[in-house]
Amino acid sequence: MDRKTDVVPRRSLLFAPALRPDRFAKALHSGADIVCLDLEDAIAMARKDEARAMALPAFAAPAEGGAARVLRVNSLRSLESLKDMVALSEGAAAPEALMLPKVTSPEEVAWVDDLLSEIAAPTALMVIIETARGLEAAPEIATASPRLVALLFGAADLSAEFGASMAWEAMLYGRSRTVQAAATAGLDVLDVPHLDLEDDAGLRRAAQQAQQLGFTGKAAIHPKQLPAIHEAFSPTAETIAWARRVVDAFDADPDGLLVLDGKLVEMPVVRAMRRALAIADLLDNG
Ligand code: GLV
Ligand code: MG
């Protein structure tokens, strides 16, 4: 189906811990498409209040660097998330999006949607699929709110809950189901960060595999991971050239059967190529 969200590049999402505003400021200029300040797993329980107090002013500063600014709140099934939501309701500026971790049901997403509507925040939502129940309910979660723009696949938490390894094969079912749920709902979908910062070859391989599976991007924990991720998720020159031919031929004769180089080109391909061109244009002009 067509993506419901505006076409914007969501190739990369760089995490920064909420206790390190300096890293957030750097991340905004790193070239990442999205920067996510983390109140959840990067922050020890004892320092959540401090992190919250440091995080929220970051969203009041004028936008700079071009990246979308996102806040990862705590699990909606925890007291800390209530504190997060109250702080947001009292804060001057809302993040562009909230990232909701460890979601287990569509009701959790609908609940946050209601709270955001109550405080009239234009905030979008991203959900991490990283629990066994969340994976089971992924199709319903993906359509739980019109604010949703993307899913993330959280292999670290999911593999721990499954008692499985984080290897590609072990997490393939979870990834595929998350991609399917996102595609059905017309959302973007980003893969888990590659946790080994020194393993550039492994990162490149994982990013390419995720791209081939249908992911639109991959998260990162360090700016040095961005070039490999951007390379995997940006349309190649070859794709752009082919996309231009497909779209031009279709627009010249929208009612005809589209055959290029002897191959029939179906409508979903035309839509995907239109999207690739739109992303390529945005990247060119960004
Ligand atoms: C991300 O949050 C993960 O658990 O992989
Ligand atoms: Mg997680």
Coordinates of C-alpha atoms and ligand atoms in Angstrom, one line a residue:
M1 CA 0.0 0.0 0.0
D2 CA 1.0 3.6 -0.3
R3 CA 2.9 5.1 2.6
K4 CA 0.4 7.1 4.7
T5 CA 3.1 9.3 6.1
D6 CA 4.6 12.2 4.2
V7 CA 7.5 11.0 2.1
V8 CA 10.5 12.0 4.2
P9 CA 13.8 10.2 4.4
R10 CA 14.0 8.0 7.6
R11 CA 17.2 6.2 6.8
S12 CA 18.9 6.8 10.1
L13 CA 18.0 7.4 13.7
L14 CA 20.8 8.3 16.0
F15 CA 20.3 7.8 19.7
A16 CA 21.8 10.1 22.3
P17 CA 21.4 9.7 26.1
A18 CA 19.2 12.4 27.7
L19 CA 22.0 13.0 30.3
R20 CA 24.3 14.2 27.5
P21 CA 22.9 17.3 25.9
D22 CA 26.3 17.9 24.3
R23 CA 25.9 14.7 22.3
F24 CA 22.4 15.6 21.3
A25 CA 23.7 19.0 19.9
K26 CA 26.4 17.1 18.0
A27 CA 24.0 14.5 16.7
L28 CA 21.8 17.2 15.3
H29 CA 24.7 18.2 13.0
S30 CA 25.8 14.6 12.2
G31 CA 23.7 14.2 9.1
A32 CA 21.3 11.7 10.7
D33 CA 17.7 11.9 9.4
I34 CA 16.4 11.6 13.0
V35 CA 18.0 12.2 16.4
C36 CA 16.5 10.5 19.4
L37 CA 17.1 11.6 23.0
D38 CA 16.7 8.6 25.2
L39 CA 15.0 8.6 28.6
E40 CA 14.7 4.8 28.6
D41 CA 17.4 2.2 28.6
A42 CA 20.3 4.6 28.4
I43 CA 19.4 6.1 31.8
A44 CA 19.7 4.3 35.1
M45 CA 16.6 4.3 37.3
A46 CA 18.2 6.6 39.9
R47 CA 18.8 9.3 37.3
K48 CA 15.5 9.4 35.5
D49 CA 14.3 12.7 37.1
E50 CA 17.6 14.4 36.3
A51 CA 17.5 13.1 32.7
R52 CA 14.0 14.3 32.2
A53 CA 14.8 17.8 33.4
M54 CA 17.8 17.9 31.1
A55 CA 16.0 16.5 28.1
L56 CA 12.9 18.6 27.7
P57 CA 14.6 22.0 27.2
A58 CA 16.5 20.5 24.2
F59 CA 13.2 20.5 22.3
A60 CA 12.5 24.2 23.0
A61 CA 15.8 25.3 21.3
P62 CA 15.3 26.3 17.7
A63 CA 15.6 23.4 15.3
E64 CA 19.0 23.2 13.8
G65 CA 20.9 20.8 11.6
G66 CA 17.8 19.5 9.8
A67 CA 17.3 16.3 11.8
A68 CA 13.9 15.4 13.2
R69 CA 14.0 15.5 17.0
V70 CA 12.5 12.6 18.9
L71 CA 12.2 11.7 22.5
R72 CA 12.2 8.0 23.7
V73 CA 10.1 7.9 26.8
N74 CA 9.9 5.0 29.3
S75 CA 7.7 2.0 28.8
L76 CA 4.0 2.9 29.1
R77 CA 3.6 0.1 31.7
S78 CA 6.0 1.9 34.1
L79 CA 5.5 4.7 36.6
E80 CA 8.4 6.5 34.9
S81 CA 6.3 6.9 31.7
L82 CA 3.6 8.7 33.7
K83 CA 6.2 11.1 34.9
D84 CA 7.4 11.6 31.3
M85 CA 3.9 12.4 30.1
V86 CA 3.3 14.8 32.9
A87 CA 6.6 16.6 32.2
L88 CA 5.7 16.8 28.6
S89 CA 2.3 18.3 29.4
E90 CA 4.2 21.0 31.4
G91 CA 7.0 21.5 28.9
A92 CA 7.1 24.5 26.6
A93 CA 7.9 22.6 23.4
A94 CA 6.8 19.2 22.3
P95 CA 9.3 16.9 20.5
E96 CA 8.5 16.2 16.8
A97 CA 7.8 12.6 17.8
L98 CA 7.7 10.3 20.8
M99 CA 9.2 6.9 20.6
L100 CA 7.3 4.4 22.6
P101 CA 9.4 1.4 23.8
K102 CA 8.2 -2.1 24.8
V103 CA 4.7 -1.6 23.5
T104 CA 2.5 -4.7 24.0
S105 CA -0.9 -3.6 22.7
P106 CA -2.6 -1.0 20.5
E107 CA -4.4 0.4 23.6
E108 CA -1.1 1.7 24.9
V109 CA -0.6 3.7 21.7
A110 CA -4.2 5.0 21.7
W111 CA -3.7 6.1 25.3
V112 CA -0.7 8.3 24.4
D113 CA -2.5 9.6 21.4
D114 CA -5.4 10.7 23.7
L115 CA -3.0 12.4 26.1
L116 CA -1.2 14.2 23.3
S117 CA -4.5 15.4 21.9
E118 CA -5.5 16.6 25.4
I119 CA -2.5 18.9 25.5
A120 CA -2.9 19.7 21.8
A121 CA 0.6 18.5 20.9
P122 CA 1.2 17.9 17.2
T123 CA 3.6 15.1 18.1
A124 CA 4.0 12.1 15.9
L125 CA 4.6 8.6 17.3
M126 CA 7.1 5.8 16.6
V127 CA 6.7 2.4 18.3
I128 CA 9.4 -0.2 19.1
I129 CA 8.3 -3.7 18.4
E130 CA 10.5 -5.6 20.9
T131 CA 8.3 -7.7 23.2
A132 CA 6.7 -11.1 22.4
R133 CA 3.3 -9.6 22.9
G134 CA 4.1 -6.5 20.8
L135 CA 5.3 -8.7 18.0
E136 CA 2.1 -10.7 18.1
A137 CA 0.0 -7.5 18.1
A138 CA 2.2 -5.7 15.6
P139 CA -0.4 -5.3 12.8
E140 CA -3.0 -3.8 15.3
I141 CA -0.3 -1.6 16.9
A142 CA 0.8 -0.3 13.5
T143 CA -2.8 1.1 12.9
A144 CA -3.5 2.2 16.5
S145 CA -3.1 6.0 15.8
P146 CA -3.0 8.4 12.9
R147 CA 0.0 9.9 14.6
L148 CA 2.2 6.8 13.9
V149 CA 4.9 7.4 11.3
A150 CA 7.3 4.5 11.9
L151 CA 8.0 1.3 13.7
L152 CA 11.4 0.2 15.0
F153 CA 12.5 -3.4 15.4
G154 CA 14.2 -3.9 18.8
A155 CA 16.2 -7.1 18.5
A156 CA 18.1 -6.5 21.8
D157 CA 15.0 -6.7 24.0
L158 CA 13.2 -9.2 21.8
S159 CA 16.1 -11.7 21.7
A160 CA 16.4 -11.4 25.5
E161 CA 12.7 -12.1 26.0
F162 CA 12.8 -15.0 23.5
G163 CA 15.9 -16.4 25.1
A164 CA 17.3 -16.3 21.5
S165 CA 20.5 -15.0 20.0
M166 CA 20.6 -11.6 18.3
A167 CA 22.0 -13.3 15.1
W168 CA 20.3 -12.4 11.8
E169 CA 18.7 -15.8 11.3
A170 CA 17.4 -15.9 14.9
M171 CA 15.7 -12.5 14.6
L172 CA 14.5 -13.0 11.0
Y173 CA 10.9 -13.8 11.9
G174 CA 10.6 -10.8 14.2
R175 CA 12.1 -8.5 11.5
S176 CA 9.8 -9.9 8.8
R177 CA 6.7 -9.6 10.9
T178 CA 7.6 -6.0 11.9
V179 CA 8.2 -5.1 8.2
Q180 CA 4.9 -6.7 7.2
A181 CA 3.0 -4.7 9.9
A182 CA 4.6 -1.4 8.8
A183 CA 3.9 -2.1 5.2
T184 CA 0.3 -2.9 5.8
A185 CA -0.2 0.3 7.7
G186 CA 1.9 2.4 5.3
L187 CA 4.6 3.3 7.9
D188 CA 8.3 3.5 7.7
V189 CA 10.3 0.9 9.5
L190 CA 13.8 1.1 11.1
D191 CA 16.0 -1.7 12.2
V192 CA 17.8 -2.1 15.6
P193 CA 21.3 -0.4 15.9
H194 CA 24.4 -2.5 15.3
L195 CA 25.9 -2.7 18.8
D196 CA 29.5 -3.4 17.9
L197 CA 31.0 0.0 17.2
E198 CA 34.2 -1.4 15.8
D199 CA 32.5 -3.8 13.3
D200 CA 32.1 -1.7 10.2
A201 CA 31.8 -4.7 7.8
G202 CA 29.1 -6.3 10.0
L203 CA 27.2 -3.0 10.1
R204 CA 27.4 -2.7 6.4
R205 CA 26.1 -6.3 5.9
A206 CA 23.3 -5.9 8.5
A207 CA 22.2 -2.6 6.9
Q208 CA 22.1 -4.1 3.4
Q209 CA 20.2 -7.2 4.7
A210 CA 17.7 -5.0 6.4
Q211 CA 17.2 -2.8 3.3
Q212 CA 16.6 -6.0 1.2
L213 CA 14.0 -7.2 3.7
G214 CA 12.0 -3.9 3.4
F215 CA 13.3 -1.7 6.2
T216 CA 13.5 2.0 5.2
G217 CA 16.3 2.7 7.7
K218 CA 18.4 1.6 10.6
A219 CA 19.1 3.1 14.0
A220 CA 22.6 4.0 15.2
I221 CA 24.4 4.5 18.5
H222 CA 27.3 6.5 17.2
P223 CA 27.6 9.1 14.3
K224 CA 30.4 7.0 12.7
Q225 CA 27.8 4.4 11.8
L226 CA 25.8 6.8 9.7
P227 CA 27.8 6.6 6.3
A228 CA 27.2 2.8 6.1
I229 CA 23.6 3.2 7.0
H230 CA 23.0 6.0 4.5
E231 CA 24.7 4.1 1.8
A232 CA 22.4 1.1 2.3
F233 CA 19.2 3.1 2.5
S234 CA 19.7 5.8 -0.1
P235 CA 18.4 5.1 -3.6
T236 CA 21.4 4.3 -5.9
A237 CA 22.1 6.1 -9.1
E238 CA 20.9 3.0 -11.0
T239 CA 17.6 2.9 -9.1
I240 CA 17.0 6.6 -9.7
A241 CA 17.7 6.3 -13.4
W242 CA 15.3 3.3 -13.6
A243 CA 12.7 5.1 -11.4
R244 CA 12.7 8.1 -13.8
R245 CA 12.1 5.9 -16.8
V246 CA 9.3 4.1 -15.0
V247 CA 7.6 7.2 -13.8
D248 CA 8.0 9.2 -17.1
A249 CA 6.6 6.2 -19.1
F250 CA 3.7 5.8 -16.8
D251 CA 2.8 9.5 -16.7
A252 CA 3.0 9.7 -20.5
D253 CA 0.3 6.9 -20.7
P254 CA -1.4 6.3 -17.4
D255 CA -4.0 4.0 -18.8
G256 CA -1.8 1.8 -20.9
L257 CA 0.0 -1.4 -20.0
L258 CA 3.5 -0.4 -18.9
V259 CA 6.2 -2.5 -20.5
L260 CA 9.9 -1.4 -20.3
D261 CA 12.8 -3.4 -21.7
G262 CA 10.4 -6.2 -22.4
K263 CA 9.2 -6.4 -18.8
L264 CA 5.8 -5.6 -17.5
V265 CA 5.9 -2.9 -14.8
E266 CA 3.1 -3.2 -12.2
M267 CA 1.4 -0.4 -10.3
P268 CA 3.2 -1.1 -6.9
V269 CA 6.5 -0.8 -8.7
V270 CA 5.4 2.6 -10.1
R271 CA 4.5 3.7 -6.6
A272 CA 7.7 2.5 -5.1
M273 CA 9.7 4.2 -7.9
R274 CA 7.8 7.5 -7.3
R275 CA 8.7 7.3 -3.7
A276 CA 12.4 6.5 -4.5
L277 CA 12.5 9.7 -6.7
A278 CA 10.8 11.8 -4.0
I279 CA 13.4 10.6 -1.5
A280 CA 16.3 11.2 -3.9
D281 CA 15.0 14.7 -4.6
L282 CA 14.8 15.5 -0.9
L283 CA 18.3 14.1 -0.3
D284 CA 19.6 16.2 -3.2
N285 CA 18.0 19.4 -1.8
G286 CA 18.5 18.6 1.9
Ligands
GLV1 C1 16.0 -1.5 21.1 O1 15.5 -0.8 21.9 C2 16.2 -2.9 21.3 O2 15.8 -3.4 22.4 O3 16.8 -3.5 20.4
MG2 MG 14.9 -2.0 23.7

